[in-house]
CSV table of C-alpha atoms in Angstrom, one decimal:
chain,number,residue,atom,x,y,z
A,1,VAL,CA,0.0,0.0,0.0
A,2,THR,CA,1.4,3.4,-0.9
A,3,GLU,CA,1.5,6.3,1.5
A,4,GLU,CA,-1.0,8.3,-0.7
A,5,ALA,CA,-3.4,5.4,-0.8
A,6,ALA,CA,-3.4,5.1,3.0
A,7,LEU,CA,-3.3,8.6,4.2
A,8,GLY,CA,-6.6,10.0,5.6
A,9,LYS,CA,-8.3,6.6,5.6
A,10,ARG,CA,-9.6,4.5,8.5
A,11,ALA,CA,-7.2,1.8,9.6
A,12,GLU,CA,-9.7,-1.0,8.6
A,13,GLU,CA,-9.8,0.3,5.1
A,14,VAL,CA,-6.0,0.0,4.7
A,15,ILE,CA,-5.3,-3.2,6.8
A,16,THR,CA,-7.8,-6.0,6.2
A,17,ILE,CA,-7.6,-8.8,8.7
A,18,ARG,CA,-9.9,-11.9,8.7
A,19,THR,CA,-10.2,-15.2,10.4
A,20,GLU,CA,-9.0,-18.0,8.2
A,21,ASP,CA,-12.0,-20.3,8.5
A,22,THR,CA,-15.0,-18.0,8.5
A,23,GLY,CA,-13.6,-15.0,6.7
A,24,GLU,CA,-15.2,-12.8,9.4
A,25,PRO,CA,-13.3,-9.5,9.9
A,26,GLY,CA,-14.0,-9.2,13.7
A,27,GLU,CA,-13.1,-6.0,15.6
A,28,SER,CA,-10.0,-4.2,14.3
A,29,PRO,CA,-7.1,-4.8,16.7
A,30,ILE,CA,-6.1,-1.1,16.2
A,31,ARG,CA,-9.6,0.1,17.2
A,32,ARG,CA,-9.7,-2.2,20.1
A,33,SER,CA,-6.3,-1.2,21.3
A,34,LEU,CA,-7.2,2.5,21.0
A,35,ARG,CA,-10.5,1.9,22.9
A,36,THR,CA,-9.1,-0.2,25.7
A,37,GLY,CA,-5.6,1.3,26.0
A,38,HIS,CA,-4.2,-2.3,26.2
A,39,VAL,CA,-1.9,-4.4,24.0
A,40,VAL,CA,-4.2,-6.5,21.8
A,41,HIS,CA,-3.2,-9.8,20.2
A,42,LEU,CA,-4.8,-11.3,17.1
A,43,ARG,CA,-6.7,-14.5,17.0
A,44,LYS,CA,-4.4,-17.5,16.2
A,45,ASP,CA,-6.1,-18.2,12.8
A,46,SER,CA,-5.9,-14.6,11.5
A,47,VAL,CA,-5.0,-13.8,7.9
A,48,LEU,CA,-3.9,-10.5,6.4
A,49,VAL,CA,-5.4,-9.7,3.0
A,50,ASP,CA,-3.1,-7.8,0.6
A,51,SER,CA,-4.3,-5.2,-2.0
A,52,ALA,CA,-4.6,-8.0,-4.6
A,53,GLY,CA,-6.9,-9.9,-2.2
A,54,LYS,CA,-4.4,-12.6,-1.4
A,55,GLU,CA,-4.5,-14.0,2.2
A,56,LYS,CA,-1.4,-14.5,4.3
A,57,PRO,CA,-1.4,-16.2,7.7
A,58,VAL,CA,-0.2,-13.7,10.3
A,59,ALA,CA,0.3,-13.2,14.0
A,60,ASP,CA,0.4,-9.7,15.4
A,61,SER,CA,0.1,-7.5,18.4
A,62,CYS,CA,-1.1,-3.9,18.5
A,63,SER,CA,0.0,-1.5,21.2
A,64,PRO,CA,-1.4,1.8,22.0
A,65,ILE,CA,0.9,4.9,22.0
A,66,VAL,CA,0.4,6.6,25.3
A,67,ALA,CA,1.5,10.3,25.7
A,68,ALA,CA,3.1,11.6,29.0
A,69,ASN,CA,-0.3,13.0,30.1
A,70,GLY,CA,-1.8,9.5,29.7
A,71,SER,CA,-3.8,10.2,26.6
A,72,ILE,CA,-3.7,7.7,23.7
A,73,THR,CA,-2.4,9.3,20.6
A,74,GLY,CA,-2.1,6.4,18.3
A,75,ALA,CA,-1.3,2.7,18.0
A,76,VAL,CA,1.5,0.5,16.6
A,77,ILE,CA,0.6,-2.7,14.9
A,78,VAL,CA,3.3,-5.4,14.1
A,79,PHE,CA,2.7,-8.4,11.8
A,80,SER,CA,4.7,-11.5,11.5
A,81,ASP,CA,4.3,-14.0,8.7
A,82,GLN,CA,3.0,-17.3,10.0
A,83,SER,CA,2.8,-19.2,6.7
A,84,GLN,CA,5.4,-21.8,7.6
A,85,GLU,CA,4.3,-22.3,11.2
A,86,ARG,CA,0.7,-22.7,10.2
A,87,ALA,CA,1.6,-25.2,7.4
A,88,ALA,CA,3.8,-27.2,9.8
A,89,ARG,CA,1.0,-27.2,12.4
A,90,ARG,CA,-1.5,-28.5,9.8
A,91,GLU,CA,0.9,-31.2,8.7
A,92,LEU,CA,1.3,-32.3,12.4
A,93,GLU,CA,-2.4,-32.4,12.9
A,94,GLU,CA,-2.9,-34.5,9.8
A,95,ALA,CA,-0.1,-36.9,10.8
A,96,LEU,CA,-1.6,-37.3,14.2
A,97,ALA,CA,-5.0,-38.1,12.8
A,98,GLU,CA,-3.4,-40.6,10.4
A,99,LYS,CA,-1.6,-42.3,13.3
A,100,GLU,CA,-4.8,-42.5,15.3
A,101,ILE,CA,-6.5,-44.3,12.5
A,102,LEU,CA,-3.5,-46.6,12.1
A,103,LEU,CA,-3.5,-47.5,15.7
A,104,ARG,CA,-7.2,-48.3,15.7
A,105,GLU,CA,-6.8,-50.4,12.6
A,106,LEU,CA,-3.9,-52.2,14.2
A,107,TYR,CA,-5.9,-52.9,17.4
A,108,HIS,CA,-8.6,-54.4,15.3
A,109,ARG,CA,-6.3,-56.6,13.3
A,110,THR,CA,-4.4,-57.8,16.4
A,111,LYS,CA,-7.7,-58.8,18.0
A,112,ASN,CA,-8.8,-60.4,14.7
A,113,ASN,CA,-5.6,-62.4,14.4
A,114,MET,CA,-5.9,-63.6,18.0
A,115,ASN,CA,-9.4,-64.8,17.0
A,116,VAL,CA,-7.9,-66.6,14.0
A,117,ILE,CA,-5.3,-68.4,16.1
A,118,GLN,CA,-8.0,-69.4,18.6
A,119,SER,CA,-10.2,-70.7,15.8
A,120,MET,CA,-7.3,-72.7,14.3
A,121,ILE,CA,-6.6,-74.4,17.7
A,122,SER,CA,-10.3,-75.2,18.2
A,123,LEU,CA,-10.5,-76.6,14.7
A,124,ARG,CA,-7.5,-78.9,15.1
A,125,ALA,CA,-8.6,-80.0,18.6
A,126,SER,CA,-12.1,-80.9,17.4
A,127,GLN,CA,-10.7,-83.4,14.9
A,128,ASP,CA,-11.4,-87.1,15.2
A,129,PRO,CA,-9.0,-88.7,16.0
A,130,PRO,CA,-7.6,-85.8,17.9
A,131,PRO,CA,-4.0,-84.7,17.2
A,132,THR,CA,-1.2,-85.7,19.6
A,133,VAL,CA,-0.2,-83.0,22.0
A,134,ASP,CA,3.2,-82.8,20.3
A,135,ASP,CA,1.6,-82.2,16.9
A,136,LEU,CA,-0.9,-79.7,18.2
A,137,VAL,CA,1.8,-77.7,20.0
A,138,ARG,CA,4.1,-77.7,17.1
A,139,GLU,CA,1.5,-76.7,14.5
A,140,THR,CA,0.1,-74.0,16.8
A,141,GLU,CA,3.6,-72.7,17.3
A,142,HIS,CA,4.2,-72.4,13.6
A,143,ARG,CA,0.8,-70.7,13.0
A,144,ILE,CA,1.4,-68.1,15.7
A,145,HIS,CA,4.9,-67.6,14.3
A,146,THR,CA,3.5,-67.2,10.8
A,147,ILE,CA,1.1,-64.4,12.0
A,148,GLY,CA,3.7,-62.9,14.4
A,149,MET,CA,6.2,-62.5,11.5
A,150,VAL,CA,3.7,-60.3,9.7
A,151,HIS,CA,3.4,-58.0,12.7
A,152,GLU,CA,7.2,-58.0,13.0
A,153,LYS,CA,7.3,-56.8,9.3
A,154,LEU,CA,5.1,-53.9,10.3
A,155,TYR,CA,8.1,-52.3,12.0
A,156,GLN,CA,9.8,-51.9,8.6
A,157,THR,CA,6.8,-50.2,7.0
A,158,HIS,CA,5.1,-46.9,7.8
A,159,ASP,CA,1.6,-48.1,7.1
A,160,LEU,CA,-0.4,-51.3,6.9
A,161,SER,CA,0.1,-51.8,3.1
A,162,GLY,CA,3.8,-52.1,2.6
A,163,ILE,CA,4.5,-55.6,3.8
A,164,ASP,CA,6.9,-57.3,1.3
A,165,LEU,CA,5.3,-60.6,0.7
A,166,GLY,CA,8.4,-62.0,-1.1
A,167,ASP,CA,10.7,-61.2,1.8
A,168,TYR,CA,8.1,-62.6,4.3
A,169,LEU,CA,7.7,-65.9,2.4
A,170,LYS,CA,11.5,-66.4,2.2
A,171,GLU,CA,11.7,-66.0,6.0
A,172,LEU,CA,8.7,-68.2,6.6
A,173,ALA,CA,10.0,-71.0,4.3
A,174,ASN,CA,13.4,-71.0,6.1
A,175,LEU,CA,11.7,-71.0,9.5
A,176,LEU,CA,9.7,-74.1,8.6
A,177,TYR,CA,12.7,-75.7,7.0
A,178,ASP,CA,14.6,-75.5,10.2
A,179,ALA,CA,11.6,-76.4,12.4
A,180,TYR,CA,11.1,-79.6,10.5
A,181,ASP,CA,14.9,-80.2,10.4
A,182,MET,CA,14.8,-80.8,6.7
A,183,SER,CA,18.5,-80.5,6.1
A,184,ALA,CA,18.9,-83.7,8.2
A,185,LYS,CA,16.5,-85.4,5.7
A,186,ARG,CA,18.6,-84.1,2.8
A,187,VAL,CA,15.8,-82.0,1.5
A,188,ARG,CA,16.7,-78.7,-0.1
A,189,ILE,CA,14.5,-75.6,-0.2
A,190,ASP,CA,14.5,-73.1,-3.0
A,191,VAL,CA,12.6,-69.9,-2.6
A,192,LYS,CA,12.3,-67.6,-5.6
A,193,ALA,CA,10.2,-64.6,-4.5
A,194,GLU,CA,9.8,-61.2,-6.1
A,195,PRO,CA,9.3,-58.2,-3.8
A,196,VAL,CA,5.5,-57.7,-3.7
A,197,PRO,CA,4.2,-55.1,-1.3
A,198,VAL,CA,0.8,-56.1,0.1
A,199,LEU,CA,-1.6,-55.1,2.9
A,200,ILE,CA,-1.5,-56.9,6.2
A,201,ASP,CA,-5.0,-58.3,5.4
A,202,THR,CA,-3.4,-60.1,2.4
A,203,ALA,CA,-0.1,-61.1,4.1
A,204,VAL,CA,-1.7,-63.0,6.9
A,205,PRO,CA,-4.0,-65.4,4.9
A,206,CYS,CA,-1.2,-65.8,2.3
A,207,GLY,CA,1.3,-66.7,5.0
A,208,LEU,CA,-1.1,-69.2,6.6
A,209,LEU,CA,-1.8,-70.7,3.2
A,210,ALA,CA,2.0,-71.0,2.4
A,211,ASN,CA,2.5,-72.4,5.9
A,212,GLU,CA,-0.1,-75.2,5.2
A,213,LEU,CA,1.4,-76.1,1.8
A,214,ILE,CA,5.1,-76.0,2.8
A,215,SER,CA,4.4,-77.8,6.1
A,216,ASN,CA,2.5,-80.5,4.2
A,217,SER,CA,5.4,-81.1,1.9
A,218,PHE,CA,7.9,-81.2,4.7
A,219,LYS,CA,5.7,-83.5,6.8
A,220,HIS,CA,4.4,-86.0,4.2
A,221,ALA,CA,6.5,-85.9,1.0
A,222,PHE,CA,9.7,-87.3,2.2
A,223,PRO,CA,9.0,-90.3,4.5
A,224,ASP,CA,12.4,-91.8,4.1
A,225,ASP,CA,15.8,-90.0,4.0
A,226,SER,CA,16.3,-90.2,0.2
A,227,GLY,CA,16.3,-86.4,0.0
A,228,GLY,CA,14.6,-84.1,-2.5
A,229,GLU,CA,13.6,-80.5,-3.0
A,230,VAL,CA,10.8,-78.1,-2.1
A,231,GLU,CA,10.3,-75.1,-4.4
A,232,VAL,CA,8.4,-72.0,-3.4
A,233,SER,CA,7.9,-69.2,-5.9
A,234,LEU,CA,6.1,-65.9,-5.7
A,235,ARG,CA,5.5,-63.6,-8.7
A,236,ARG,CA,3.5,-60.6,-9.6
A,237,VAL,CA,1.5,-61.2,-12.8
A,238,ASP,CA,-0.4,-58.0,-13.9
A,239,ASP,CA,-2.9,-57.4,-11.2
A,240,SER,CA,-2.5,-60.8,-9.6
A,241,ILE,CA,-0.1,-62.6,-7.4
A,242,SER,CA,1.0,-66.1,-8.2
A,243,LEU,CA,2.2,-68.5,-5.5
A,244,ASP,CA,3.6,-72.0,-6.3
A,245,VAL,CA,4.7,-74.6,-3.8
A,246,SER,CA,6.0,-77.9,-5.2
A,247,ASP,CA,7.9,-80.8,-3.9
A,248,SER,CA,9.8,-83.7,-5.5
A,249,GLY,CA,8.4,-86.1,-2.9
A,250,THR,CA,6.1,-89.2,-3.0
A,251,GLY,CA,3.0,-87.3,-4.1
A,252,LEU,CA,-0.5,-88.7,-3.7
A,253,PRO,CA,-1.7,-92.3,-4.5
A,254,LYS,CA,-2.7,-92.6,-8.1
A,255,GLU,CA,-6.2,-91.3,-9.1
A,256,THR,CA,-6.5,-89.2,-5.9
A,257,ASN,CA,-8.0,-85.9,-6.5
A,258,PRO,CA,-6.5,-83.5,-3.9
A,259,ARG,CA,-9.7,-81.4,-3.8
A,260,LYS,CA,-11.6,-84.5,-2.7
A,261,ILE,CA,-9.3,-85.1,0.3
A,262,ASN,CA,-11.6,-84.3,3.2
A,263,SER,CA,-9.0,-83.2,5.6
A,264,LEU,CA,-8.9,-80.1,7.7
A,265,GLY,CA,-5.6,-79.1,6.0
A,266,MET,CA,-7.1,-79.3,2.5
A,267,GLN,CA,-10.3,-77.5,3.6
A,268,THR,CA,-8.1,-74.7,5.1
A,269,ILE,CA,-6.0,-74.5,2.0
A,270,ILE,CA,-9.0,-74.2,-0.4
A,271,LEU,CA,-10.9,-71.8,1.8
A,272,LEU,CA,-7.9,-69.5,2.2
A,273,ALA,CA,-7.1,-69.5,-1.5
A,274,GLU,CA,-10.6,-69.4,-3.0
A,275,HIS,CA,-12.6,-67.5,-0.5
A,276,GLN,CA,-10.4,-65.3,1.7
A,277,LEU,CA,-7.9,-64.4,-1.0
A,278,GLN,CA,-10.6,-64.6,-3.7
A,279,GLY,CA,-8.3,-66.5,-6.0
A,280,THR,CA,-8.0,-69.9,-7.7
A,281,ILE,CA,-6.0,-73.0,-6.7
A,282,SER,CA,-5.0,-76.0,-8.8
A,283,PHE,CA,-3.0,-79.1,-8.1
A,284,ASN,CA,-0.7,-81.2,-10.1
A,285,THR,CA,0.3,-84.6,-8.8
A,286,ASP,CA,2.1,-86.1,-11.8
A,287,ARG,CA,5.5,-85.8,-10.1
A,288,GLY,CA,5.5,-85.0,-6.4
A,289,PHE,CA,2.9,-82.4,-5.3
A,290,HIS,CA,2.5,-79.0,-6.9
A,291,ALA,CA,0.0,-76.4,-5.8
A,292,HIS,CA,-0.5,-73.2,-7.9
A,293,VAL,CA,-2.4,-70.3,-6.4
A,294,GLU,CA,-3.4,-67.1,-8.1
A,295,PHE,CA,-5.2,-64.3,-6.4
A,296,PRO,CA,-5.9,-60.6,-7.0
A,297,HIS,CA,-3.4,-58.1,-5.6
A,298,GLU,CA,-6.1,-55.9,-4.3
A,299,VAL,CA,-8.4,-58.2,-2.5
A,300,TYR,CA,-8.8,-55.8,0.3
A,301,SER,CA,-9.1,-52.1,-0.2
A,302,ARG,CA,-6.5,-50.0,1.5
A,303,ARG,CA,-8.0,-48.6,4.7
A,304,VAL,CA,-5.1,-46.6,6.0
B,1,VAL,CA,-41.6,-79.3,10.6
B,2,LYS,CA,-38.1,-78.7,9.2
B,3,GLU,CA,-35.8,-81.4,10.3
B,4,ARG,CA,-32.5,-79.5,10.2
B,5,ILE,CA,-31.9,-75.8,10.5
B,6,LYS,CA,-29.7,-74.5,7.6
B,7,ALA,CA,-27.4,-71.6,8.3
B,8,LEU,CA,-25.2,-69.6,6.0
B,9,ILE,CA,-21.9,-68.3,7.4
B,10,VAL,CA,-20.5,-65.1,5.9
B,11,GLU,CA,-17.1,-64.3,7.4
B,12,ASP,CA,-14.0,-62.9,5.7
B,13,GLU,CA,-11.7,-64.6,8.1
B,14,VAL,CA,-12.5,-68.0,6.7
B,15,LEU,CA,-10.7,-69.9,9.5
B,16,ILE,CA,-12.9,-68.2,12.0
B,17,GLY,CA,-15.9,-69.2,9.8
B,18,LEU,CA,-14.7,-72.7,9.4
B,19,ALA,CA,-14.3,-73.2,13.2
B,20,LEU,CA,-17.8,-71.9,13.7
B,21,LYS,CA,-19.2,-74.1,11.0
B,22,ILE,CA,-17.7,-77.2,12.6
B,23,GLN,CA,-19.0,-76.3,16.0
B,24,LEU,CA,-22.5,-75.6,14.7
B,25,GLU,CA,-22.5,-78.8,12.6
B,26,GLY,CA,-21.7,-80.6,15.9
B,27,GLU,CA,-24.8,-79.0,17.3
B,28,GLY,CA,-26.9,-80.5,14.5
B,29,TYR,CA,-27.1,-77.5,12.2
B,30,GLU,CA,-26.6,-77.7,8.4
B,31,ILE,CA,-24.1,-75.1,7.4
B,32,CYS,CA,-23.3,-73.5,4.0
B,33,GLY,CA,-20.2,-71.5,3.6
B,34,PRO,CA,-18.2,-69.9,5.0
B,35,VAL,CA,-18.2,-67.3,2.1
B,36,ALA,CA,-16.0,-64.2,2.4
B,37,THR,CA,-17.6,-61.5,0.2
B,38,GLY,CA,-20.9,-59.7,0.0
B,39,GLU,CA,-21.4,-60.9,-3.6
B,40,GLU,CA,-20.8,-64.5,-2.7
B,41,ALA,CA,-23.2,-64.1,0.3
B,42,ILE,CA,-26.0,-62.9,-2.0
B,43,ARG,CA,-25.5,-65.7,-4.5
B,44,ALA,CA,-25.3,-68.3,-1.7
B,45,ALA,CA,-28.5,-67.0,0.0
B,46,GLU,CA,-30.4,-67.2,-3.3
B,47,ARG,CA,-29.1,-70.7,-4.1
B,48,GLU,CA,-29.3,-72.3,-0.7
B,49,GLN,CA,-32.3,-70.5,0.8
B,50,PRO,CA,-30.9,-70.9,4.3
B,51,ASP,CA,-33.1,-70.5,7.4
B,52,LEU,CA,-30.8,-67.9,8.8
B,53,ILE,CA,-27.6,-66.0,7.9
B,54,LEU,CA,-24.7,-65.2,10.2
B,55,MET,CA,-23.2,-62.1,8.6
B,56,ASP,CA,-20.0,-60.3,9.5
B,57,ILE,CA,-20.7,-56.6,9.0
B,58,LEU,CA,-17.3,-55.9,7.4
B,59,LEU,CA,-16.1,-58.2,4.6
B,60,ALA,CA,-13.4,-58.6,2.0
B,61,GLY,CA,-14.1,-57.0,-1.4
B,62,PRO,CA,-16.0,-53.9,-2.3
B,63,MET,CA,-19.3,-54.8,-0.5
B,64,THR,CA,-19.8,-54.6,3.2
B,65,GLY,CA,-21.9,-57.2,5.1
B,66,LEU,CA,-24.4,-54.4,5.9
B,67,GLU,CA,-24.9,-53.8,2.2
B,68,ALA,CA,-25.1,-57.5,1.4
B,69,ALA,CA,-27.7,-58.0,4.1
B,70,ALA,CA,-29.8,-55.1,2.8
B,71,GLU,CA,-29.6,-56.5,-0.7
B,72,ILE,CA,-30.6,-60.0,0.5
B,73,ARG,CA,-33.5,-58.5,2.4
B,74,THR,CA,-35.0,-57.0,-0.8
B,75,GLN,CA,-35.4,-60.5,-2.2
B,76,LEU,CA,-35.7,-62.9,0.7
B,77,ASP,CA,-37.2,-63.0,4.1
B,78,ILE,CA,-34.3,-64.6,6.1
B,79,PRO,CA,-33.4,-63.8,9.7
B,80,ILE,CA,-29.9,-62.2,9.7
B,81,VAL,CA,-27.6,-62.2,12.7
B,82,PHE,CA,-24.8,-59.6,12.4
B,83,THR,CA,-21.4,-60.4,13.8
B,84,SER,CA,-18.6,-57.9,14.3
B,85,GLY,CA,-15.1,-57.6,15.6
B,86,TYR,CA,-15.1,-53.9,15.1
B,87,ALA,CA,-15.7,-51.9,18.2
B,88,GLU,CA,-16.6,-48.7,16.3
B,89,PRO,CA,-19.9,-47.4,17.8
B,90,ALA,CA,-20.9,-45.7,14.6
B,91,LEU,CA,-20.6,-49.0,12.7
B,92,LYS,CA,-22.7,-50.8,15.3
B,93,GLU,CA,-25.3,-48.1,15.1
B,94,ARG,CA,-25.5,-48.5,11.3
B,95,ALA,CA,-25.9,-52.3,11.8
B,96,LEU,CA,-28.6,-51.9,14.4
B,97,ALA,CA,-30.5,-49.5,12.2
B,98,GLN,CA,-31.1,-52.4,9.9
B,99,LYS,CA,-33.0,-54.1,12.7
B,100,PRO,CA,-31.2,-57.4,12.5
B,101,THR,CA,-32.5,-60.4,14.3
B,102,ALA,CA,-29.5,-60.1,16.6
B,103,TYR,CA,-26.0,-58.5,16.8
B,104,VAL,CA,-23.1,-60.5,18.2
B,105,SER,CA,-19.6,-59.2,19.0
B,106,LYS,CA,-16.7,-61.4,18.1
B,107,PRO,CA,-15.5,-63.8,19.1
B,108,VAL,CA,-18.7,-65.5,18.2
B,109,THR,CA,-19.1,-68.4,20.6
B,110,LEU,CA,-21.8,-71.2,20.9
B,111,THR,CA,-22.7,-69.7,24.2
B,112,LYS,CA,-23.6,-66.4,22.6
B,113,LEU,CA,-25.2,-67.9,19.6
B,114,LYS,CA,-27.3,-70.7,21.0
B,115,PRO,CA,-30.1,-68.7,22.6
B,116,ILE,CA,-30.4,-66.6,19.4
B,117,LEU,CA,-30.5,-69.7,17.2
B,118,LEU,CA,-33.1,-71.4,19.4
B,119,THR,CA,-35.4,-68.4,19.1
B,120,ILE,CA,-35.0,-68.2,15.4
B,121,ALA,CA,-35.6,-71.9,14.9
B,122,GLY,CA,-38.5,-72.0,17.3
B,123,GLY,CA,-37.0,-75.0,19.0
B,124,PRO,CA,-33.8,-76.9,19.3
B,125,ALA,CA,-32.1,-78.0,16.1
B,126,VAL,CA,-32.6,-81.7,15.4
């Protein structure tokens, strides 16, 4: 504003201050300071409007000028630019809101995963004949570990959608390999897994599915110590994820359709693949046992 | 008199659904599912014509359990019991606004379900 444009005008006509949200002008700090004789501070969400109509976040204080005889002769108003401070505050508020949602979602999933573990124990225990205590404990341990590893992976990501499925499957396969002591049985494991970032909601059922398939091969495919190989592969194909688990073991008796095996393990595998992951699963038992699973990358929409 | 009560389980955590199925089968119920999406739930309800539906209010895929239930209700008169692991009050309110036969918080146990199922069936399952 030039001196000529300002001279002789009321302060409100030269300096336009509004609140950021409502655009209300409120009482001019100059007028209030002159009226009360006190230092006046602006509201925290004030903006100063320049001659082109552009708003700038500001903080200010307005002090009355008091003459020796006590009369008020004028006022001094000082503005400071608050653009950066206010942008930083907004960013912080948004980050906090995001973290709150993240925490709530995480609580929900932790509770949910506990329910899944509880269901798996109850399922296995309800079988006839019941499993031995050794088997039940070992399987439960692996399933808890399978889910626990996903939660561990959350440390490495900043949200619930960045879990690297490939990395996770490698760790899971190696964990099971050691747990079943397969090197002593001269069985090798080969994991070829591309990095595929997925949501926790996909990682958990996929981990449980891989756990069932890999454990089945380790437990049943190599009854003697003649050795062999288990291969795990994970690939991203367009909008789908493809998971293969195969072994060079004894396979199934001739003419057996794996889908018709009425075991809890097979029911679990088919339900996880076809319903929870909304994919397809096919089996090949020509040589050893091979399961091929394909499921959409975005089964679950991203919630956080 | 119907000999066996038939229930459809809709639950996107399929292992939770499977455990519930086996427990209910042990109680003499005939169970279809579990299915994990709203679309599957609608198809299964039409195909199987169950006597009741246990519906998780949040599901995998684009459709929620609440939406699937509303859709099923336009075609079929089947009692629907909502189940939920989400403690969000707003979500529960939306579920209750549909006036379901019952609303059960997870974990869904036989103890919680039995009295509801008995009321729906009008007597114990055979």
